Coordinates of C-alpha atoms in Angstrom, one line a residue:
M1 CA -37.7 -0.8 -19.0
K2 CA -36.9 -3.7 -16.5
R3 CA -33.2 -4.6 -16.1
I4 CA -31.8 -7.4 -15.1
T5 CA -29.2 -5.9 -12.5
L6 CA -25.4 -7.7 -12.1
S7 CA -23.9 -5.9 -9.0
F8 CA -20.5 -6.8 -8.2
L9 CA -19.6 -5.7 -3.9
I10 CA -22.6 -3.8 -4.3
L11 CA -24.1 -2.9 -0.8
F12 CA -27.8 -2.2 -0.5
A13 CA -29.1 -0.2 2.0
A14 CA -32.4 -1.0 1.8
L15 CA -34.8 -3.0 -0.8
S16 CA -37.8 -3.4 0.1
G17 CA -40.5 -3.8 -3.0
R18 CA -39.1 -1.4 -5.5
A19 CA -37.7 0.7 -3.3
Q20 CA -33.5 0.7 -3.8
Q21 CA -30.6 2.4 -2.4
E22 CA -27.4 1.2 -3.6
F23 CA -23.7 2.2 -3.1
K24 CA -21.3 1.9 -6.2
F25 CA -17.4 1.8 -5.3
K26 CA -15.9 3.9 -8.0
L27 CA -12.2 4.8 -8.5
E28 CA -11.0 7.6 -7.5
S29 CA -7.7 9.3 -6.3
I30 CA -6.3 12.7 -4.0
K31 CA -3.0 13.8 -3.8
G32 CA -0.6 13.2 -1.7
H33 CA 1.7 14.7 1.3
E34 CA 5.4 14.5 2.2
V35 CA 7.0 12.6 4.6
I36 CA 9.6 14.7 6.2
C37 CA 13.4 12.8 7.9
P38 CA 14.9 14.9 9.7
A39 CA 18.5 14.4 10.1
N40 CA 20.3 13.3 13.9
H41 CA 23.6 13.8 14.4
M42 CA 25.0 11.7 16.4
D43 CA 28.0 9.5 15.0
V44 CA 26.4 6.5 15.6
N45 CA 29.0 4.5 12.7
T46 CA 27.2 1.4 12.0
Y47 CA 27.3 -0.7 8.9
R48 CA 24.4 -3.1 7.6
G49 CA 24.5 -4.6 4.5
M50 CA 21.9 -5.7 1.4
P51 CA 19.8 -8.7 2.3
E52 CA 22.2 -11.4 1.0
K53 CA 19.5 -12.6 -1.9
V54 CA 19.5 -8.9 -3.1
K55 CA 23.0 -8.8 -3.3
Q56 CA 23.4 -12.0 -5.4
A57 CA 20.4 -11.5 -7.2
I58 CA 22.2 -7.7 -8.2
Q59 CA 25.6 -9.1 -8.9
N60 CA 24.8 -12.1 -11.1
K61 CA 21.7 -10.1 -12.6
G62 CA 19.1 -12.8 -11.6
Q63 CA 15.9 -12.2 -9.6
L64 CA 14.4 -13.7 -6.2
R65 CA 11.0 -14.5 -7.3
P66 CA 9.6 -17.6 -9.6
S67 CA 9.8 -17.4 -13.0
G68 CA 7.4 -15.4 -14.7
V69 CA 7.1 -12.6 -11.5
K70 CA 8.5 -9.0 -12.8
K71 CA 10.5 -7.6 -10.8
A72 CA 10.5 -3.8 -10.0
T73 CA 11.3 -1.5 -12.7
F74 CA 12.0 2.5 -11.5
V75 CA 12.5 4.9 -14.0
V76 CA 13.9 7.9 -12.3
D77 CA 13.9 11.7 -13.8
Y78 CA 16.7 13.0 -11.9
I79 CA 16.5 17.0 -11.8
G80 CA 19.6 19.4 -10.4
F81 CA 21.4 15.8 -9.2
P82 CA 25.5 15.4 -9.2
D83 CA 26.3 12.3 -10.9
N84 CA 27.9 10.8 -7.8
A85 CA 24.4 11.8 -6.2
K86 CA 22.6 9.7 -8.8
A87 CA 24.8 6.6 -8.6
S88 CA 24.7 6.3 -5.0
F89 CA 20.1 6.5 -5.6
Q90 CA 20.9 4.4 -8.5
R91 CA 21.9 1.6 -5.4
A92 CA 18.6 2.2 -4.0
V93 CA 16.8 1.7 -6.8
D94 CA 18.0 -2.0 -7.2
I95 CA 17.8 -2.8 -3.7
W96 CA 14.0 -2.4 -4.3
S97 CA 13.8 -3.7 -7.5
E98 CA 15.0 -6.9 -6.1
L99 CA 12.5 -7.2 -3.2
L100 CA 9.7 -6.1 -4.6
S101 CA 7.7 -7.1 -7.5
S102 CA 5.3 -5.3 -10.3
D103 CA 4.3 -5.4 -13.4
V104 CA 4.0 -1.9 -13.8
N105 CA 6.7 1.0 -14.1
I106 CA 7.3 2.9 -11.2
Y107 CA 8.3 6.4 -12.2
V108 CA 10.3 8.8 -9.7
I109 CA 11.0 13.0 -9.7
A110 CA 14.3 13.1 -7.6
L111 CA 14.7 16.3 -6.9
W112 CA 18.0 17.8 -5.7
Q113 CA 17.0 21.0 -3.0
Q114 CA 17.7 23.3 -0.3
L115 CA 15.6 22.3 2.6
G116 CA 16.2 23.8 5.7
P117 CA 18.1 23.4 8.0
N118 CA 18.2 19.4 10.0
V119 CA 15.9 18.0 6.3
L120 CA 18.0 14.9 4.9
G121 CA 15.2 14.4 2.6
S122 CA 11.4 14.2 2.1
A123 CA 9.2 11.9 -0.1
S124 CA 5.1 10.8 -0.7
A125 CA 3.3 9.0 -3.0
A126 CA 2.5 11.4 -5.7
T127 CA -1.1 10.5 -5.6
F128 CA -3.2 7.7 -3.7
Y129 CA -6.5 5.8 -5.1
R130 CA -9.4 3.7 -3.9
N131 CA -11.9 1.2 -5.4
F132 CA -9.3 0.4 -8.2
S133 CA -9.6 -3.7 -9.6
G134 CA -8.1 -5.8 -7.5
A135 CA -8.0 -3.3 -4.3
Q136 CA -7.7 -5.2 -1.2
K137 CA -10.1 -3.2 0.7
V138 CA -13.0 -1.1 -0.9
N139 CA -12.9 2.6 0.5
T140 CA -9.0 2.7 1.0
W141 CA -7.0 5.1 0.1
Y142 CA -3.9 3.3 -1.4
P143 CA -0.3 4.9 -2.5
I144 CA -0.1 5.1 -6.8
A145 CA 2.7 2.5 -7.1
L146 CA 0.8 0.2 -4.8
A147 CA -2.6 0.4 -6.7
E148 CA -0.8 0.0 -10.0
K149 CA 0.8 -2.5 -8.6
M150 CA -2.2 -4.6 -7.4
S151 CA -4.8 -3.9 -10.6
G152 CA -1.7 -4.7 -13.1
T153 CA -1.9 -0.8 -15.2
D154 CA -1.5 2.2 -15.0
L155 CA -4.3 3.8 -13.0
N156 CA -2.6 7.7 -13.8
S157 CA -1.5 10.1 -16.8
P158 CA 1.5 8.4 -18.4
N159 CA 3.1 12.3 -17.6
D160 CA 2.5 12.3 -13.9
Y161 CA 5.3 10.6 -11.2
D162 CA 4.3 8.0 -9.0
I163 CA 7.0 9.2 -6.1
V164 CA 8.2 12.4 -5.3
A165 CA 11.3 12.6 -3.2
R166 CA 13.8 15.4 -2.6
F167 CA 17.1 15.8 -0.7
S168 CA 18.6 18.5 0.6
S169 CA 21.9 19.6 -1.3
D170 CA 22.9 21.4 1.8
V171 CA 24.5 18.3 3.3
N172 CA 27.2 16.3 3.5
W173 CA 26.6 13.3 2.2
Y174 CA 28.7 10.8 1.0
Y175 CA 28.2 8.4 -2.0
G176 CA 30.5 5.7 -1.7
T177 CA 29.8 2.0 -2.1
S178 CA 32.1 0.7 0.9
G179 CA 29.7 1.3 3.5
N180 CA 32.9 4.2 5.6
P181 CA 31.4 7.2 5.4
A182 CA 34.3 10.1 7.1
V183 CA 33.1 11.6 10.0
G184 CA 30.3 13.9 9.5
Q185 CA 28.8 12.9 6.3
F186 CA 25.8 11.2 5.8
D187 CA 24.8 8.0 3.9
F188 CA 23.5 8.9 1.1
T189 CA 22.2 5.3 -0.5
S190 CA 20.4 4.3 2.6
V191 CA 18.4 8.0 3.5
V192 CA 17.2 6.9 -0.3
L193 CA 16.3 3.8 0.5
H194 CA 14.4 5.1 3.8
E195 CA 12.7 7.5 1.3
L196 CA 11.9 5.5 -1.4
C197 CA 10.2 3.1 1.3
H198 CA 8.2 6.0 2.5
G199 CA 6.5 6.4 -1.7
L200 CA 6.0 3.0 -1.6
G201 CA 3.8 2.7 0.9
F202 CA 4.8 2.9 4.1
V203 CA 2.5 6.4 4.9
G204 CA -0.7 7.0 5.8
S205 CA -2.9 10.6 6.7
M206 CA -2.8 10.2 10.2
D207 CA -2.6 14.0 11.6
V208 CA -3.1 16.4 14.5
E209 CA -4.2 20.5 14.1
G210 CA -4.5 21.6 17.5
T211 CA -6.6 19.6 20.1
Q212 CA -8.4 17.2 16.8
G213 CA -6.7 14.5 15.5
S214 CA -7.6 13.2 11.9
Y215 CA -7.2 11.2 8.8
G216 CA -7.9 10.7 4.9
L217 CA -6.1 13.3 3.0
G218 CA -8.6 15.9 3.3
S219 CA -11.7 13.0 2.4
S220 CA -13.4 11.0 5.2
I221 CA -11.0 7.9 4.1
P222 CA -8.1 6.0 5.5
V223 CA -5.3 4.7 3.9
V224 CA -4.4 1.3 3.9
F225 CA -1.4 2.1 6.1
D226 CA -3.5 3.4 8.9
T227 CA -6.4 0.8 8.8
Y228 CA -3.8 -1.3 10.5
I229 CA -3.0 1.2 13.3
E230 CA -4.0 -0.2 16.6
N231 CA -2.7 1.3 20.3
D232 CA -2.2 -0.2 23.0
K233 CA -5.3 -2.4 23.8
N234 CA -5.7 -3.6 20.8
Q235 CA -8.6 -0.9 19.2
V236 CA -7.9 -0.2 15.6
L237 CA -8.0 3.7 15.7
V238 CA -10.6 4.4 12.6
D239 CA -12.5 2.6 14.1
T240 CA -14.9 5.6 14.1
L241 CA -16.6 4.7 17.1
L242 CA -13.8 4.6 19.5
F243 CA -12.0 7.5 18.0
P244 CA -14.6 9.8 15.6
N245 CA -12.8 11.4 12.6
P246 CA -11.9 14.4 13.6
S247 CA -11.8 14.2 16.9
T248 CA -9.8 15.2 20.6
K249 CA -10.2 10.9 21.6
L250 CA -7.9 10.5 18.1
R251 CA -5.7 12.9 18.6
N252 CA -4.6 11.9 22.1
E253 CA -4.0 8.2 21.0
L254 CA -1.7 9.8 18.4
I255 CA 0.4 11.4 21.1
S256 CA 0.5 8.1 23.2
E257 CA 3.7 6.5 23.0
N258 CA 1.5 3.9 22.1
L259 CA 0.6 2.9 18.5
F260 CA 1.3 -0.1 17.0
F261 CA 0.6 -1.7 13.1
N262 CA -1.2 -4.8 13.6
S263 CA -1.2 -7.3 10.6
P264 CA -0.9 -11.0 10.6
I265 CA 2.0 -11.0 8.0
A266 CA 4.1 -8.4 10.3
V267 CA 3.0 -9.5 14.1
K268 CA 3.9 -13.4 13.1
G269 CA 7.4 -12.4 11.5
N270 CA 7.9 -10.1 15.0
N271 CA 7.6 -12.9 17.2
G272 CA 3.8 -12.6 17.7
E273 CA 4.1 -8.6 18.6
A274 CA 2.7 -6.1 16.9
P275 CA 5.5 -4.0 15.6
R276 CA 5.4 -0.4 17.1
L277 CA 4.8 3.0 15.7
Y278 CA 7.3 6.5 16.1
A279 CA 4.4 8.1 18.4
P280 CA 6.2 11.0 20.4
T281 CA 4.0 13.2 22.8
I282 CA 4.2 15.7 20.9
F283 CA 2.7 15.3 17.5
D284 CA 5.9 15.6 15.1
A285 CA 4.2 16.1 11.0
G286 CA 5.4 13.7 8.4
S287 CA 7.5 11.9 11.0
S288 CA 5.0 10.5 14.0
V289 CA 3.2 7.5 13.1
F290 CA 4.8 6.9 10.1
H291 CA 7.5 5.7 10.9
L292 CA 9.2 2.4 13.3
D293 CA 10.3 3.6 17.1
D294 CA 13.2 4.6 17.2
N295 CA 13.8 3.3 20.9
T296 CA 13.1 0.4 20.1
Y297 CA 14.3 -0.3 17.0
S298 CA 18.0 1.4 17.5
A299 CA 20.4 1.6 14.6
G300 CA 22.1 -0.5 13.6
T301 CA 19.5 -3.2 14.1
E302 CA 17.9 -5.2 11.3
N303 CA 14.5 -2.9 11.4
S304 CA 16.7 0.4 11.9
L305 CA 15.9 1.8 8.6
M306 CA 12.1 3.4 9.0
T307 CA 13.4 4.6 12.2
P308 CA 12.6 8.7 12.0
S309 CA 15.7 10.0 11.5
A310 CA 19.4 8.8 10.4
G311 CA 22.6 9.5 12.1
L312 CA 25.9 10.5 11.2
R313 CA 27.6 7.3 9.5
E314 CA 24.4 5.3 9.8
V315 CA 24.6 2.9 6.6
N316 CA 21.7 1.0 5.9
Y317 CA 20.7 -0.7 3.0
D318 CA 18.2 -3.4 4.0
P319 CA 14.9 -2.4 4.6
G320 CA 14.5 -5.2 7.3
P321 CA 11.9 -8.7 8.2
I322 CA 9.4 -6.0 9.7
V323 CA 8.9 -3.6 7.0
M324 CA 9.0 -6.6 4.6
N325 CA 5.6 -7.6 6.2
M326 CA 4.1 -5.1 6.6
F327 CA 4.4 -4.2 2.9
A328 CA 3.3 -7.9 2.3
D329 CA 0.2 -6.9 4.2
M330 CA -0.4 -3.7 2.5
G331 CA -0.7 -6.0 -0.9
W332 CA 3.0 -5.9 -2.0
K333 CA 3.0 -9.4 -1.6
S334 CA 0.1 -10.4 -2.6
T335 CA -3.2 -12.3 -4.6
S336 CA -5.7 -9.3 -7.0
I337 CA -8.6 -10.4 -8.5
L338 CA -8.8 -8.6 -11.6
H339 CA -12.8 -7.9 -12.3
T340 CA -14.9 -5.6 -14.8
P341 CA -18.0 -5.4 -13.2
I342 CA -20.6 -6.5 -15.2
K343 CA -23.2 -3.6 -16.5
D344 CA -26.8 -3.5 -16.1
M345 CA -28.7 -5.9 -19.0
E346 CA -32.3 -5.3 -20.1
T347 CA -33.3 -9.1 -21.0
A348 CA -32.7 -12.6 -19.6
G349 CA -29.9 -14.4 -21.1
L350 CA -26.1 -16.2 -20.2
V351 CA -24.2 -14.4 -19.0
T352 CA -20.2 -14.0 -18.4
F353 CA -18.5 -13.8 -15.9
E354 CA -14.7 -13.3 -16.6
T355 CA -11.7 -12.5 -14.4
I356 CA -7.7 -12.7 -14.7
I357 CA -6.2 -13.2 -10.8
R358 CA -2.4 -12.4 -10.3
T359 CA -0.5 -13.5 -7.5
D360 CA 3.0 -13.2 -6.3
T361 CA 2.7 -16.6 -4.7
T362 CA 1.0 -19.9 -5.4
L363 CA -2.6 -20.5 -6.0
K364 CA -4.6 -23.4 -4.7
N365 CA -6.0 -25.8 -7.3
G366 CA -10.2 -25.6 -7.4
T367 CA -10.2 -22.3 -5.6
A368 CA -11.4 -20.1 -7.5
K369 CA -14.9 -19.6 -7.6
L370 CA -17.7 -17.3 -7.9
H371 CA -20.9 -16.6 -5.1
Y372 CA -24.0 -15.3 -6.1
L373 CA -27.5 -14.1 -4.9
I374 CA -30.5 -13.7 -7.4
L375 CA -33.4 -11.8 -5.8
D376 CA -36.0 -10.6 -7.1
T377 CA -36.7 -6.8 -7.1
E378 CA -40.8 -7.0 -6.0
T379 CA -40.4 -8.8 -3.0
A380 CA -36.9 -9.5 -2.1
T381 CA -36.3 -7.1 1.3
A382 CA -32.7 -6.7 3.0
A383 CA -33.0 -9.8 5.5
D384 CA -32.2 -11.3 1.7
L385 CA -28.6 -10.0 1.2
D386 CA -27.1 -12.7 4.0
L387 CA -24.4 -13.8 1.4
T388 CA -24.1 -17.2 3.8
K389 CA -26.7 -18.5 1.2
A390 CA -25.0 -18.0 -1.5
T391 CA -24.7 -20.3 -4.2
V392 CA -20.6 -20.7 -5.5
V393 CA -19.4 -22.2 -8.5
D394 CA -16.1 -22.8 -9.8
L395 CA -14.3 -20.5 -12.0
N396 CA -12.6 -22.4 -15.2
Y397 CA -9.3 -21.6 -16.4
N398 CA -8.2 -20.9 -19.9
A399 CA -4.5 -20.9 -20.4
A400 CA -5.0 -19.5 -23.5
T401 CA -6.5 -16.1 -22.5
G402 CA -4.7 -16.4 -18.9
K403 CA -8.2 -15.4 -17.3
Y404 CA -11.3 -17.6 -15.1
S405 CA -14.9 -17.9 -16.3
T406 CA -18.4 -19.0 -15.4
D407 CA -22.1 -18.8 -17.0
L408 CA -24.4 -17.9 -15.5
N409 CA -28.2 -18.3 -17.2
I410 CA -29.9 -15.5 -15.7
T411 CA -33.4 -16.4 -16.3
D412 CA -35.9 -14.0 -14.9
P413 CA -35.8 -10.3 -15.9
T414 CA -36.5 -8.5 -12.8
S415 CA -34.3 -10.7 -11.0
V416 CA -30.7 -9.1 -9.5
V417 CA -27.7 -10.5 -9.3
I418 CA -25.5 -9.7 -6.2
Y419 CA -21.9 -11.2 -6.7
Y420 CA -18.1 -11.7 -5.9
L421 CA -15.6 -13.8 -6.6
S422 CA -12.5 -15.5 -4.9
V423 CA -9.4 -17.7 -4.6
S424 CA -6.9 -18.7 -2.2
D425 CA -3.7 -18.6 -2.0

């Protein structure tokens, strides 16, 4: 039987006569890997307090976001932690809670373990997801906490953790709040703030083995962090025409000392320059690429939290503007269009296109749109798949349901409808 095909973000490799090939982007997940953060035994003795607005919000139990936008809520399971370490950990949680927004709880398992010499801690997103409703980039892995923030719903099992974080039980830690560690101590809250940042999204999948550089966590698909990495020639490292995955060419870039995070907000907020990443000539698995360059952002400066190692008496309760702008571009401050693709239909008739739009900013009035093409499956060719010629209609907001929608009358039972939704903020 002929069927009306309604396709949300579907690409056709070929569409000629009756022959057509569809590529649908399905929801998938993959396990993460830990980022290891070593100790720097140099006594740097620096202090950066938490951002003033965060401090005020914590003290006054207020919040930094517009009314109705929920701050991030962390639920932490402590394994083997002493009580004073728990209190210090919670200070880092409180800071991230005020800086980020999410309607979905972030579940963390914090492990107190022997991690070996010179390791302060490690962390990772437990799982990465792609092609979830609300994703800004198709076929791109997102860390689970960010994916759930963007989709507005739990994607993994209620029994699964979103972030796995480990901390050394052998380190001489400072747990206090005065910001004045003793000689020979590392500030625990600062290290927790750093590790949670990795679990929240300051992590990609770039790796080196022998002469080969690669990415994808065992797949060929990049993590969202990876998609912004460029060299000093503005060449994107996930461009496989320039740097095949895997390849020696990619490996050479990863050890070039010339890698940058080129995203719009991060560049705009950094005086028009892309933030420099840590890319030493000897690849350091777990540290290379997924930190800011320590020579550019030295201890005590406003963007130093996410450099690769923490020094003795280095206190930092501020992720810094570069990190927050990188997070904004990756999706932590964003607008998400949450839509369930409409299934194929066997008869012609009225079809309702419906979506929920979530935002951390402000939507521009009248910009929610449906864009669509209606093609005849008997005669359409690839040349007809020109979305610049799509018909555009308004999506109408219903305050009672909180949804945007519009109706479209499909009259030809042999047609294929290709559509997407858009909004401006």
